Coordinates of C-alpha atoms in Angstrom, one line a residue:
Chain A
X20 CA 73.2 72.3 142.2
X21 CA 74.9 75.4 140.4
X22 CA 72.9 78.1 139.8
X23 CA 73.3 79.3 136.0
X24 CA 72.7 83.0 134.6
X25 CA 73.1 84.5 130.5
X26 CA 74.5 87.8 130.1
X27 CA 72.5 88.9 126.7
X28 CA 73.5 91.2 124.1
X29 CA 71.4 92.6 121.5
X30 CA 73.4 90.4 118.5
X31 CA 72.9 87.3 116.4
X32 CA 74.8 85.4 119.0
X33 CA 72.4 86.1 121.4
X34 CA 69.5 86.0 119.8
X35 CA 70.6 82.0 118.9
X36 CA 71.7 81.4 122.7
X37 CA 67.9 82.7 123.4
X38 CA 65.8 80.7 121.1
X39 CA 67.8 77.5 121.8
X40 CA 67.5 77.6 125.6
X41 CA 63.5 78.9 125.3
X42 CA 63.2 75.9 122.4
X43 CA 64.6 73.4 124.4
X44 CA 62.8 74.7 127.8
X45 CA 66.3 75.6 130.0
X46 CA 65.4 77.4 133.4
X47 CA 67.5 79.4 134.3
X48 CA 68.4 81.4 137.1
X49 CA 69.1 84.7 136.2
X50 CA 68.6 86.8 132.9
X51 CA 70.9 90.1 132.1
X52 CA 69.9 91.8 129.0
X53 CA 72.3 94.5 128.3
X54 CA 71.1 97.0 125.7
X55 CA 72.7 99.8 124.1
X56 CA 69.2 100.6 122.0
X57 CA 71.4 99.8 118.8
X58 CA 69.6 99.9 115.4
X59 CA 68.2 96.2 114.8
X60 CA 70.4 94.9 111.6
X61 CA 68.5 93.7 108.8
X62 CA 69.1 90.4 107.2
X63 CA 68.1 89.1 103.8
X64 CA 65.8 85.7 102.7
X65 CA 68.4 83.4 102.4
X66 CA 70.6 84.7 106.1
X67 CA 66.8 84.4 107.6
X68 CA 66.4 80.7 106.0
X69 CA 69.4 79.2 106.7
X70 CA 69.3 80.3 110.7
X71 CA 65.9 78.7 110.9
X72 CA 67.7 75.7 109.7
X73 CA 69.3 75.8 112.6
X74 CA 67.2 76.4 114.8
X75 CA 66.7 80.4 115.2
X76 CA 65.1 83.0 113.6
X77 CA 68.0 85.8 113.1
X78 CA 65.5 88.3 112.1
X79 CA 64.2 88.2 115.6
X80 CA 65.7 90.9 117.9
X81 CA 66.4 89.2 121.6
X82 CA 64.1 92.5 123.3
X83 CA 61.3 91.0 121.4
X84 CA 62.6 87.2 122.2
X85 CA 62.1 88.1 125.9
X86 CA 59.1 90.3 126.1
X87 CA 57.1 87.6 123.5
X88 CA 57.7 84.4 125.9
X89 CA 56.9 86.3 129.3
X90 CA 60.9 85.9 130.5
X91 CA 61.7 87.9 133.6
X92 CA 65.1 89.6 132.7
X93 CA 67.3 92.6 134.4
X94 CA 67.7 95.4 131.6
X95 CA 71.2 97.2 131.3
X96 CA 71.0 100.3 128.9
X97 CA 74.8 99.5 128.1
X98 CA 76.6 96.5 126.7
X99 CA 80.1 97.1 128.0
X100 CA 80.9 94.1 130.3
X101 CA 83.3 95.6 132.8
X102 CA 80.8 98.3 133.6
X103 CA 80.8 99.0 137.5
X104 CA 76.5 98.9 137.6
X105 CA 76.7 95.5 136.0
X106 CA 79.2 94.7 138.1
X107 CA 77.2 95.6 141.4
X108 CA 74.3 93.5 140.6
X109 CA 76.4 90.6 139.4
X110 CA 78.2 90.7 143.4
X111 CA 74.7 90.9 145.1
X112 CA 73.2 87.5 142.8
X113 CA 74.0 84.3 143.9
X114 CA 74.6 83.1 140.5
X115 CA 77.4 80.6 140.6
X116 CA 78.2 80.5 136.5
X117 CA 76.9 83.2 133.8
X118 CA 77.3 82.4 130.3
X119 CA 78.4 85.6 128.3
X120 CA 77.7 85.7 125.0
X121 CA 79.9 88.7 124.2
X122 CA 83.3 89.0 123.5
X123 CA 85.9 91.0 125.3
X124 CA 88.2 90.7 128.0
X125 CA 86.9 90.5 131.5
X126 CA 88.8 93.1 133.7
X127 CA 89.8 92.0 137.4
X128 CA 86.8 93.7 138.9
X129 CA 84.5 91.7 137.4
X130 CA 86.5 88.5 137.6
X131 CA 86.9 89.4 141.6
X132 CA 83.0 88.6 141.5
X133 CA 82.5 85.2 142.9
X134 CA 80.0 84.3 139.5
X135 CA 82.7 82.6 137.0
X136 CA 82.3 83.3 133.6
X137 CA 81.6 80.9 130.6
X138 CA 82.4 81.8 126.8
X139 CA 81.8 79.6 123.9
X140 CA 84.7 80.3 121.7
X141 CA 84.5 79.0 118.2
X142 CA 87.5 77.0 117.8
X143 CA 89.5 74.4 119.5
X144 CA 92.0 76.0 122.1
X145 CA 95.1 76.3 122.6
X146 CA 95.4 75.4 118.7
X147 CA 93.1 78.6 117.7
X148 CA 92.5 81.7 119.7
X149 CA 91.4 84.7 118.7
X150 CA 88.4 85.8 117.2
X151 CA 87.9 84.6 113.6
X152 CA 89.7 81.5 114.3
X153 CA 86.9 79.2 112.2
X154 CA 88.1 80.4 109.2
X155 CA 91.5 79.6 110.1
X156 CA 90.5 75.7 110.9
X157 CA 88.1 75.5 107.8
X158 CA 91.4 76.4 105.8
X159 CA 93.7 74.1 108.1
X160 CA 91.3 71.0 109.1
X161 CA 88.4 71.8 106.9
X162 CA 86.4 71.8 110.3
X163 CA 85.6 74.2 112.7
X164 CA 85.2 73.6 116.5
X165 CA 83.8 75.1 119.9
X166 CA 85.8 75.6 122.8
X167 CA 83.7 76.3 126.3
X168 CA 85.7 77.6 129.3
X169 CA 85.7 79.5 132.4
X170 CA 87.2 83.4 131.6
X171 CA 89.9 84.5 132.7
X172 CA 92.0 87.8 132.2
X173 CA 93.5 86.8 129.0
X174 CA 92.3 86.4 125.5
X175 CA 90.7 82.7 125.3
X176 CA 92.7 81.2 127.7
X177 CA 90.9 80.1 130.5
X178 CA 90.0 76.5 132.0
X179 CA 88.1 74.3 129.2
X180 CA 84.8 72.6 130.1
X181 CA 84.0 70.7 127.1
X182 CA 84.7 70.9 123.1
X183 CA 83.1 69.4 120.2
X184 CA 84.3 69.7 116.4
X185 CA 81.3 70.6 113.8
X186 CA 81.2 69.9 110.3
X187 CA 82.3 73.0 108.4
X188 CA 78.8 74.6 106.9
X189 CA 77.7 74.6 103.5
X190 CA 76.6 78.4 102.7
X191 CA 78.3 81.6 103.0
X192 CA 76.8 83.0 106.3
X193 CA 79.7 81.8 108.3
X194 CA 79.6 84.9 111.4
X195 CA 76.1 85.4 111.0
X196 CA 74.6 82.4 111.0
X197 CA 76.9 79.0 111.6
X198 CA 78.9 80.8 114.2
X199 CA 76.1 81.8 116.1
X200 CA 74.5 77.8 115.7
X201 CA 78.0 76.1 116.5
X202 CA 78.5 78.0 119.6
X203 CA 74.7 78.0 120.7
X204 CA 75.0 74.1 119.9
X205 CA 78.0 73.7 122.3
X206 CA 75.6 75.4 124.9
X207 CA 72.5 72.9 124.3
X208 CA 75.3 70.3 125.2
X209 CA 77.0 72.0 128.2
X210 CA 73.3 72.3 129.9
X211 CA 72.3 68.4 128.5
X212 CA 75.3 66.8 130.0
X213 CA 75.3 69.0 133.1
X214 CA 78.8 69.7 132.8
X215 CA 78.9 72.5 135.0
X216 CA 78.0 70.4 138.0
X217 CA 81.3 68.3 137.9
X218 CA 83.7 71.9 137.9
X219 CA 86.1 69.3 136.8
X220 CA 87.6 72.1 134.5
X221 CA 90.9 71.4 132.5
X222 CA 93.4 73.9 132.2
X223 CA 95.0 74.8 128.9
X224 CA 98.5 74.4 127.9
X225 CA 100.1 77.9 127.8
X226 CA 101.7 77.2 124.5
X227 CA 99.2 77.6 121.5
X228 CA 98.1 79.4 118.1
X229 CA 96.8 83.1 118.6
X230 CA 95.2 83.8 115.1
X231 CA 94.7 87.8 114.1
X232 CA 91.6 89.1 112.2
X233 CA 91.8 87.1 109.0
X234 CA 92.5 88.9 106.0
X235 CA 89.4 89.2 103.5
X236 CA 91.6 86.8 100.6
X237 CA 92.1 84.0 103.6
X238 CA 88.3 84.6 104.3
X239 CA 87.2 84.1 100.9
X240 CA 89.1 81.6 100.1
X241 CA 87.9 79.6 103.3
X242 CA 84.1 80.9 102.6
X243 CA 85.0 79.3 98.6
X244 CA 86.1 75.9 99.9
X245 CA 83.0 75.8 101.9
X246 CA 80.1 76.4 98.9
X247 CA 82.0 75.0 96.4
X248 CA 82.8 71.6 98.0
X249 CA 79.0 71.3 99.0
X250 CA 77.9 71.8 95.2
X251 CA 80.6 69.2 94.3
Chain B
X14 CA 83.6 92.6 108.7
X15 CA 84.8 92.2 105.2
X16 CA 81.7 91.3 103.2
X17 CA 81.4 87.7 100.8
X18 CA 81.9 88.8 97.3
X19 CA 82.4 85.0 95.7
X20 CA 85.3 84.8 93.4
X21 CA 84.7 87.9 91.9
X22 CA 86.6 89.0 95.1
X23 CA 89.8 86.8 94.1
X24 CA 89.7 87.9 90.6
X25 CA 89.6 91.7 91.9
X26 CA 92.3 91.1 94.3
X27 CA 94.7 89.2 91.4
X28 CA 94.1 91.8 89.1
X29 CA 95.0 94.6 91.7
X30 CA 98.5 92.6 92.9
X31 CA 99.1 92.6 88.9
X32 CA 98.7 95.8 88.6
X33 CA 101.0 96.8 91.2
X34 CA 103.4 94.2 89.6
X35 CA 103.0 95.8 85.9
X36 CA 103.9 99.3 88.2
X37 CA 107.1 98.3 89.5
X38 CA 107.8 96.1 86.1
X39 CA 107.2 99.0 83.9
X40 CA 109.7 101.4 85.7
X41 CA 112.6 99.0 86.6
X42 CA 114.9 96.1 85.3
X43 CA 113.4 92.8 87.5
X44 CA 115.9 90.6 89.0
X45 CA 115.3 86.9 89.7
X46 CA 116.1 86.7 93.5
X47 CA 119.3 85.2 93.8
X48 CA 120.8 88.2 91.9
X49 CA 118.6 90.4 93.9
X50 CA 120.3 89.1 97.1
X51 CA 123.5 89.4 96.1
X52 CA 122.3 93.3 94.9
X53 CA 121.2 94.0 98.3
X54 CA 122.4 94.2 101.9
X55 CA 119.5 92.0 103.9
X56 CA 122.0 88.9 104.4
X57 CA 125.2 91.5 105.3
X58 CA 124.1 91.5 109.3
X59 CA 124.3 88.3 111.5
X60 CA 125.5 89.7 114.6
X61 CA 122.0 91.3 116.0
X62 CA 122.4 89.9 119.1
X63 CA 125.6 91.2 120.2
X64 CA 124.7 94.6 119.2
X65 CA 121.5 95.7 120.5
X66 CA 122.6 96.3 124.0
X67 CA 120.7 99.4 124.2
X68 CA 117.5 99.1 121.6
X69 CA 116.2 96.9 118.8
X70 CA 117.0 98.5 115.7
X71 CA 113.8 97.4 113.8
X72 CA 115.6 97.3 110.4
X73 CA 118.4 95.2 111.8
X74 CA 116.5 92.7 113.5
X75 CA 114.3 92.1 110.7
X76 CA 117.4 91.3 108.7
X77 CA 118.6 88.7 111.1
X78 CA 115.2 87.1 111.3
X79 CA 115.5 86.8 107.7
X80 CA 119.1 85.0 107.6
X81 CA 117.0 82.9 110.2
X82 CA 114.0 82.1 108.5
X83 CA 115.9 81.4 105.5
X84 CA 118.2 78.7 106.4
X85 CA 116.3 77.4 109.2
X86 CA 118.1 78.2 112.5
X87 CA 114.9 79.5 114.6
X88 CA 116.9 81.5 116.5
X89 CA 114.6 83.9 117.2
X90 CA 110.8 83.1 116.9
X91 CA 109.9 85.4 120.1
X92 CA 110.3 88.2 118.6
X93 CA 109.1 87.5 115.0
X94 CA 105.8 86.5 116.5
X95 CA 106.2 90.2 118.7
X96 CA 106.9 91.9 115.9
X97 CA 103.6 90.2 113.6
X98 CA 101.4 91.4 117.0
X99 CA 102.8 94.7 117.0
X100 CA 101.4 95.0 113.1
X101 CA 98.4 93.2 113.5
X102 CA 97.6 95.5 116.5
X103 CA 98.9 98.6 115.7
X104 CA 99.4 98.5 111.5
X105 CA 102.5 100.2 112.3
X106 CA 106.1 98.9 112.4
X107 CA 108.4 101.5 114.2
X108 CA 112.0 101.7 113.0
X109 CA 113.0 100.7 116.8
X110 CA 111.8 100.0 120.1
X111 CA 113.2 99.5 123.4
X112 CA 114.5 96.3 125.3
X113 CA 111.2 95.4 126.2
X114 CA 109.7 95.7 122.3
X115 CA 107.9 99.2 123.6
X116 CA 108.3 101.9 120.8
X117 CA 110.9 104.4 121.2
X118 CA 110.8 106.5 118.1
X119 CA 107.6 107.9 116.3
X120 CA 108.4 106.6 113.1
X121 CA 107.5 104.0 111.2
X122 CA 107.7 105.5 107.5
X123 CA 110.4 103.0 106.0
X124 CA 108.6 100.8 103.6
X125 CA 111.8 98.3 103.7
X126 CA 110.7 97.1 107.2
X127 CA 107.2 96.4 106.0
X128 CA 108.9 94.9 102.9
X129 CA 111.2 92.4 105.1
X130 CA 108.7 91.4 108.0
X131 CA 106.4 90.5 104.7
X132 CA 109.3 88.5 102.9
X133 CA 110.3 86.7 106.4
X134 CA 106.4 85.6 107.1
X135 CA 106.0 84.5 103.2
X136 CA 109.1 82.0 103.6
X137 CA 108.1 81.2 107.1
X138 CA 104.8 80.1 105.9
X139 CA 106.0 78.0 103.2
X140 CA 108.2 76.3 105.7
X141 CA 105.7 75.8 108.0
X142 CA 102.2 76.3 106.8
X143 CA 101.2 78.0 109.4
X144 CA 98.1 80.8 108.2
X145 CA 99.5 83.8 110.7
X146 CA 102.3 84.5 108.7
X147 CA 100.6 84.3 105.5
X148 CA 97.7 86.5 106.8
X149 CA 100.2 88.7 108.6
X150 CA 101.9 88.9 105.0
X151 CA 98.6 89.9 103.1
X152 CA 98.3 92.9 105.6
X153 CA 101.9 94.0 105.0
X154 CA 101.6 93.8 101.3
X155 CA 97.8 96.0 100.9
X156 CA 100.3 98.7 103.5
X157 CA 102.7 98.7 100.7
X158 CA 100.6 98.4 97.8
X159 CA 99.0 101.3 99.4
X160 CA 102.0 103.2 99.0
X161 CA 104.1 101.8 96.1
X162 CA 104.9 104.6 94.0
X163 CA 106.6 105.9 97.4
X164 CA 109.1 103.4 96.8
X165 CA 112.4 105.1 95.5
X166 CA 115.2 102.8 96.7
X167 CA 116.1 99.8 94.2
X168 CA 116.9 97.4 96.9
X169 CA 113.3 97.7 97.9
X170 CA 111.4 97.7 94.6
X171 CA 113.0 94.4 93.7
X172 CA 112.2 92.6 97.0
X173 CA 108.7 94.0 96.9
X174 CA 108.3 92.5 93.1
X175 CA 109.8 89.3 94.5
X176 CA 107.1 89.4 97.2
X177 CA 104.0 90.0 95.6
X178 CA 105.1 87.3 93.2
X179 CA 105.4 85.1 96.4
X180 CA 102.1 85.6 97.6
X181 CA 100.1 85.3 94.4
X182 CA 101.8 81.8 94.1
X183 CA 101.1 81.1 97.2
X184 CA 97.4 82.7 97.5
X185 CA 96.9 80.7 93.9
X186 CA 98.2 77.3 95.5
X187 CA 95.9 77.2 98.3
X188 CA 92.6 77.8 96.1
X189 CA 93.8 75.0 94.0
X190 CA 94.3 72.9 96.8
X191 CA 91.1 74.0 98.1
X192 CA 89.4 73.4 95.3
X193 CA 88.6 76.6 93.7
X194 CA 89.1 77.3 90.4
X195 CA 90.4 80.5 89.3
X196 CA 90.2 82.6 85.9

């Protein structure tokens, strides 16, 4: 049986990864908060209301998520991924798979560890890389879609182990909220279907669609399509 | 993070665009494009490739790209797609670079490259509907925008026109066909 770790971060992302796995009473093996002490970010009524309708409360911080439930975590006072302390400890644990729920690019020191590393990438690879992809197949397919794979040294293009389309949302707290749910969704799945056990991973065609920051009109007009159909 | 304004956001961003429009419209006799191609010198160069033995004359290759896009012959979509990562990256386009698409000049001042790459990703987005060259486009047009009353040469102030003109038909088509009903 693979032994399964979570890198934390202290961001919405996380704080959906953490609820979701405490909610739905996931052991796991390891715990790796890493912690820059940033200033908490506030969210309004409506941000708060629609992450509880799906399953997390965004208004509270992962430090507080950990401490409240009694979870036994390691403590980083830096978020930076590559970092040679984190790297260290992540050599001496026997953790076969930790799920990072960061973005970045791995560097080869950290990918020499023998731990692989799993992302949840909101959209379907190769078709959309890159970080704001979901707007780009809310415009395109009127969708959106998690990819979950192994890292590798490149920019979303490592081996896939499962994806799932979503509906696209009906509000306007698309990288807040329903990015943070889609992806911590995708998770729930990867741990009820066990799909880490088989390390029957697939690897991605080379050839594919590497989407840049999307440009606020794009975003608007995706963020539009998705209110105004829901009203209709 | 750009912030969710609703459509007060697209109105703000049409208005702006028409501004620039009324800028350039105000100050010079408008063209409709045919005459404005055969005004200008962007289809004069076809022979890019047996020239740039040395370096990639920025300005040169963009007007190959555009004899490219334009009548379909995707010759060269390597370096189109370079070139878009070099801007999205960088929001610089340098006025040449080596073999190997490094920079080999510190400037990146001429408008009419940022003019071109944004005419070549509007038509190459019409022709393929693919949302990297219109967002690649957007980009390019807010860098000029930003600097429009730099723009001195006529060549350029009529292509730019053309362009904006492009992209607020294009920007307006999509919200239609998503649905979105604009003032």
């Amino acid at each position: 049986m693979s032994k399964i770790g979570i890198i934390l971060t202290p961001d919405t992302r996380s704080k959906a990864y953490l609820q979701k796995i405490i909610n739905n009473k996931i052991n796991l093996d390891e715990i790796i908060f890493l912690d820059d002490q940033r200033q908490e970010k506030k969210f309004s009524d409506p941000i708060i209301a629609e992450s509880k309708k799906c399953n997390f409360d965004i208004s509270k911080s992962v430090n507080d998520t950990l401490l409240e439930n009694n979870i036994k975590f390691v403590k980083f006072n830096f978020v930076d991924i590559n970092h040679l302390e984190l790297i260290e400890f992540i050599k001496n644990s026997k953790i076969d798979f930790f799920i990072f729920t960061g973005g970045g690019i791995l560097k080869k020191e950290i990918l020499n560890c023998k731990s692989k590393f799993v992302h949840f990438h909101p959209g379907i690879v190769p078709e959309y890389r890159g970080s704001t992809c979901f707007y780009y197949s809310i415009l395109n397919d009127n969708n959106c879609g998690v990819t979950s794979f192994i890292m590798d040294e490149n920019l979303d293009t490592g081996d896939i182990i499962y994806q799932k389309i979503f509906e696209k949302p009906s509000h306007e707290y698309i990288d807040n909220v329903y990015d943070a749910h889609i992806r911590s969704e995708s998770m729930l799945e990867l741990f009820n279907k066990k799909l880490l056990s088989s390390k029957n991973f697939k690897k991605q065609n080379e050839k594919g669609n590497t989407y840049f920051i999307i440009h606020p009109v794009l975003k608007h007009i995706a963020i539009l399509s998705c209110i105004l159909n829901s009203k209709n | 993070m750009s912030t969710f304004e609703n459509l007060d956001f697209l109105a703000g961003y049409k208005k702006s665009r028409q501004s620039i429009l009324e800028i350039i419209e105000n100050n010079n006799e408008i063209l409709d494009f045919q005459d404005i191609l055969k005004k200008t010198s962007i289809c004069e160069n076809n022979n890019f490739k047996n020239i740039q033995k040395f370096f990639i004359d920025t300005d040169k290759l963009l007007k190959f790209l555009y004899v490219d896009v334009l009548n379909d012959y995707n010759n060269d979509n390597i370096s189109l797609d370079i070139l878009i990562k070099k801007f999205e990256i960088k929001k610089k386009i340098f006025e040449s670079y080596d073999l190997e698409f490094k920079e080999n000049t510190k400037k990146f001042i001429n408008l009419k490259n940022y003019i071109l790459l944004s005419l070549i990703c509007l038509l190459k987005y019409e022709k393929t509907n693919n949302l990297k060259f219109l967002n690649v486009s957007l980009k390019l047009n807010d860098t000029i925008c930003s600097q429009v009353k730099t723009l001195v040469i006529l060549e350029d102030i009529l292509i730019f026109n053309f362009v904006i003109k492009k992209e607020l038909q294009i920007i307006f088509n999509l919200c239609d066909k998503k649905g979105i009903i604009n003032e």
